[in-house]
Amino acid sequence: MINRMNPSVKFVMITVSMIAMAFFFNPWTPLVFFMGVVLIQLLFATVSWKTWSLMMLPFLLGAVGYFWTTLVFGNEDSTLGTALSLSFRVLAFSSLSLLFVFTTKPVEFILSLMQQLKLSPKIAYSILVGYQFLPVLKDEFFQIRQAQQLRGVEVPKSPVKRVTAMRHLLIPMLAGAVRKAERTAFAMEARGFTGEGDRDFYRKITIGRADAAGSLLILVLLCGSMAAGWLL
Amino acid sequence: MLKSWKLKEIVLMSLFAVVFGIIYLLFLHVGNIWASLIGPIAYEWLFGIWFIVSIIVMSIIRKPGAAVIPETMAAAIEVMLGNAVGPRLILAGVIQGLGAEAAFAATRYRHFNLGVYMMAGAGAAVFSFVYGYLLGGFAALSTEYVLLMFVIRVMSGAVIAGIGGKYLVDALLATGSLRGYAITKRDAHA
Amino acid sequence: MRLQSVMHMRNVISLQDVSFRFPDDEMPVFEHVNFDVRAGERVVITGPSGCGKSSLLYLLNRLYPENCDGIVSGTVELFEQPASMYVPGEINRRIATVFQDPDSQFCMQTVEEELAFTLENMKVPAAEINARIQKVLKETGLESFRESVIQTLSGGQKQRVATACAWVLEPEILLLDEPLTHLDPVTAQDFVKWLKHLHEKGNLTVIAIDHQVDMWGDFFDREWQMVSGKHLEPALIREPLRSGEVAIDAKELAVEPIVSPAAFTLKKGEIAVLAGPNGSGKSTLIKALCGLKSTGGSVSPERIGYVPQSPEFLFITKSVREELSFGGGSGIDEVLKRLYLDEVSESNPFAVSHGQKRRTAIGAMLCDGRPVITMDEPTAGQDAAALRELENLIIARANEGVTFLIATHDMTFADRIADSLLLLCAGELSGPYLPQTVWKNHELLERHHLLAPSGGESCDQPHESFG
C-alpha cells in the first residue's frame, strides 16, 4: 500500500512527521515512532530488508555518535533520557526516509511534484534531464580520473587535500556540463517545449484510496507515539 | 520569477546539481563514519561543500533564484539517486539555498565578488544551522558545544563555499566555456 | 522528374541578405547570406567547421536569436512569413530538428517517455498519445525499443530515436545537424538508408549540415556551399620505418572477461590502427596497455601515453606550457615549437581549439617521457581540414620515431596512415595485418564490422538490427 501511495502525499506526510518529531525530547516518542515505521514497512510495503539493513547501518553508527556526544556535551538539563531521545530520533528519521526511498520511483516523484504540487515544468523536466544524465556523468567522472592518474595526479589521503584536489576533476566535468546543458536545452526547445503549465500528461500520477489509508496510518502512528511520550 | 530564465540556464543548474550531487554523496559517506566516532560535529567543517552549487550557479547566471533553485534541485537529485537521508534533504536544500540567496538579495543582485560569496556561504550556514538546531535537537547540547559547531559551520560555509566557489568559477571562466551567460557579459564586472 | 516538380513549389525557407552576430562579438558569424529552399527539396549545407552552419540552422528553427540574444539583420522567412511572427514553440511542430550529439538530446529515460514528452509539448490530448507513439515506432521500425532506456542504446540507435522524436511531430521540414558525426561508417550508412526509406513515406523537405557528403550517396538534390572549404594543408610524406627496434612489447595481456589474452609487438616509429566494432573491447585494451586497468600478462615499456577522445580530460593546469611541464620533463620549448603550440603556450588548455587541445595532449605525453602513444577514436566529428591536420600530426611524430596505436572505425583514415592493423572482435585480438590485405579480405572486414576505405567495396550486411 505504501508503494502505491502518491509520492507527493507521501512526501508531505513524512515531512510533517519529521517536523513534529523535532519538538520531543523524551526517549519514548521517537522509539515508538521508529518501531511503528518498521512495523508499517513490514506489513504494508514491499522492501528489500537486506538493503534496508545495509543502509540503516551508517545511521545506527550516527545514532551512537549522537548518544555519547549528548552525554558528554549535553547542557545542564540533559539526562540519559535526552541522549537516548536524540539517538532514537536519528533512527526514526532514517527509517522514515528509507521508507520513502524504498517505496518511491524517482521519476514518478518528480512527475508527481509537477502534477500535484504544481512544480514548474521547466524545473521538473530539467531535473529529469539531470537524472538521466547521471550514468553519462558518472562514466565521465571515472574516465577523467583515469586520464589524470596517468599524468600522475594521485588521490591524496588527507581529507582537506582531497577537497582541494577535487578541482582537477570538477573543472573538466563542469565545462562538459555547460556544453551538454545547452545542447539538451536546445533539443528540448526544438521539440516544442516552452515550459507552459497547461500540459495534458500522458502518464498521470493520481491520488487514491491508498493515499487516504496511508496518511491515516502515519497520523495514527504520530499521535500514538506522542501519547506514549506523555504517558510513559 | 521563472519567466526571465532561459531553458539552457535551468538545465545547466540541473547538470551542475548532478555533478555536485555525486560529490555530495561521496562526502556524505565519509561524514557518516566520522559521525559515529566523534558525533554530529564531524560534518561541520565539511558543510560548505553542500552550499557551493548555489554560489557557483548564482555567479554564472546572476538572476534572482539562482542560489535557492539549484541548491533545491541538487537535493532533489540526491533523493532520486537513492540517498538514504531522503525527503528531508529537499527541505534542507530549500533552507540553505535561501540563506545564500539572502546575501545576494541584500546586494540587490548587483555585486558579485569574493566578499559577497563568502557572505552567501555564511548565510547558507546560518540558515542550515537553525534548521539543524530544530531537527537535530541541538537544544539538548551545552551552549559552548553548539557555539563551537556554529562557528565551524559558518567558517566552512564562508571558506569552502565562498572562497572555493569563487576559485572554481574563476577556473571555469578561464576555460572559455561560459560564453553567453551573464558572467561573461561586458558590464558584468562593473 | 522529381526536380521538375520541385521547381514549381513555393519557398518554404527564404533568407535574404541575412547577417548574424553574437552580442559580445565585433565580428559577425556570417554576413549577407541568401538561401532559399523549396518544399520537398533535399539540400545539404557544407562548409568548414566554424563558418556558422549551425548558427544558420538555429535561425531556421528559432533557437536563435532568442537563446543567445544574437543580432540578426536581413529577412528570414519561414513558410512565407517573417520568422519573428512565430511565438516560441509554434514553428517547432512544422520544422523538426535532429542534432549531432547522440548523448545530449534527450530529456527522459525511456524511448516511450521521450516520445510522450514531445507529443505533450505539442498539446496532443493524452488519450491520443499512445496511438501516435505506436504509429511512429512502427513507421521507424523501432517497435522493440519502446521500453528501452535511451542512455543504454548505441550511438546509431540514439540517432534513430532522435529522428523518431522529430518524425512524431509530423513536420514539413526536417533539419539535420551533422547527424552522422558520432556514428561509425557502417552505422552511418545504415542511418542514411533508413532515412531515405522514411523520406519516401511523405513529401518532406530535408535540410542537412554535413561535411562528409560522400557518406550520403545520392540522398541530396543539391549541395549549398555556405563558405568554400579551406585549402587542405599538403599531406606529409611518410618515411619508411628505419630501425627494427621494438617500441612496445605486450605479452599475454588480458582483461577478464572483456579481452582474452593477447600478444603483439610494435616497432619504433610504427603507426598501428586498432579496429573493431563498438563494444569489442578496444578502449579496455588501450587502458590495459596504459596500466589504467589491472591486467594479466606484461607490457614493456611501463609508461605508455594515452590521448582520450576528449583530450581535455587530461588537463590539470591553467596553461598549455604548464600542461607540458606538469610531469617534470625537459625540452618543453622544443616540443611546443614542433607541435606549433608556441603561439598558444600561455593560453588556458581548455580554451584553445580542438586540434590544439590534441596537440597539447600529445605534447604532454612526449614531455612525460611516453614515446608510445595510444589514441582513442581521434577522428570523430572532424572535417576534412581537421582530419588532414591530424594525419600530418601523427605522421610527423612517427617520422621522428614516436610509436602510435590508434583505435578508430574510420578505415579511410587508417588506409592513409597505418603501417599495420590490429583487429579486435569480441575480445579476440588478431594481427598485425598489412592494411592492403585487410581491404581485400571480405570475411575479415565483415567479422569486424568495417567498411573498406571509400572507393573500395563495402559489405551490405547492416551491423545493428532494428527489430
PDB file of C-alpha atoms in Angstrom, chain C residues 237-247 265-272 394-395 397-404 417-420 434:
ATOM      1  CA  ILE C 237      55.226  12.073 -46.733  1.00  0.00           C
ATOM      2  CA  ARG C 238      55.544   9.004 -44.562  1.00  0.00           C
ATOM      3  CA  GLU C 239      59.141   7.946 -44.224  1.00  0.00           C
ATOM      4  CA  PRO C 240      59.750   4.208 -44.264  1.00  0.00           C
ATOM      5  CA  LEU C 241      60.482   2.583 -40.904  1.00  0.00           C
ATOM      6  CA  ARG C 242      64.191   2.668 -40.349  1.00  0.00           C
ATOM      7  CA  SER C 243      65.001   0.884 -37.155  1.00  0.00           C
ATOM      8  CA  GLY C 244      63.832  -2.547 -36.227  1.00  0.00           C
ATOM      9  CA  GLU C 245      63.895  -1.567 -32.568  1.00  0.00           C
ATOM     10  CA  VAL C 246      60.892  -2.867 -30.626  1.00  0.00           C
ATOM     11  CA  ALA C 247      58.993   0.029 -29.014  1.00  0.00           C
ATOM     12  CA  THR C 265      54.850  -6.001 -30.674  1.00  0.00           C
ATOM     13  CA  LEU C 266      55.191  -2.653 -32.446  1.00  0.00           C
ATOM     14  CA  LYS C 267      58.398  -1.146 -33.745  1.00  0.00           C
ATOM     15  CA  LYS C 268      59.792   2.284 -33.029  1.00  0.00           C
ATOM     16  CA  GLY C 269      58.058   4.813 -35.276  1.00  0.00           C
ATOM     17  CA  GLU C 270      55.322   2.415 -36.350  1.00  0.00           C
ATOM     18  CA  ILE C 271      51.705   3.585 -36.754  1.00  0.00           C
ATOM     19  CA  ALA C 272      49.258   0.827 -35.910  1.00  0.00           C
ATOM     20  CA  ILE C 394      50.709  11.724 -36.434  1.00  0.00           C
ATOM     21  CA  ILE C 395      52.903  11.162 -39.491  1.00  0.00           C
ATOM     22  CA  ARG C 397      55.706  12.388 -34.965  1.00  0.00           C
ATOM     23  CA  ALA C 398      56.075   8.871 -36.342  1.00  0.00           C
ATOM     24  CA  ASN C 399      58.801  10.096 -38.692  1.00  0.00           C
ATOM     25  CA  GLU C 400      60.577  11.358 -35.580  1.00  0.00           C
ATOM     26  CA  GLY C 401      60.352   7.894 -34.030  1.00  0.00           C
ATOM     27  CA  VAL C 402      57.171   8.118 -31.923  1.00  0.00           C
ATOM     28  CA  THR C 403      55.073   4.937 -31.999  1.00  0.00           C
ATOM     29  CA  PHE C 404      51.268   5.135 -32.309  1.00  0.00           C
ATOM     30  CA  ILE C 417      48.311   6.492 -42.086  1.00  0.00           C
ATOM     31  CA  ALA C 418      48.562   2.906 -40.837  1.00  0.00           C
ATOM     32  CA  ASP C 419      51.607   0.678 -41.259  1.00  0.00           C
ATOM     33  CA  SER C 420      49.720  -2.190 -39.694  1.00  0.00           C
ATOM     34  CA  LEU C 434      49.049  -5.184 -43.661  1.00  0.00           C
TER      35      LEU C 434
END
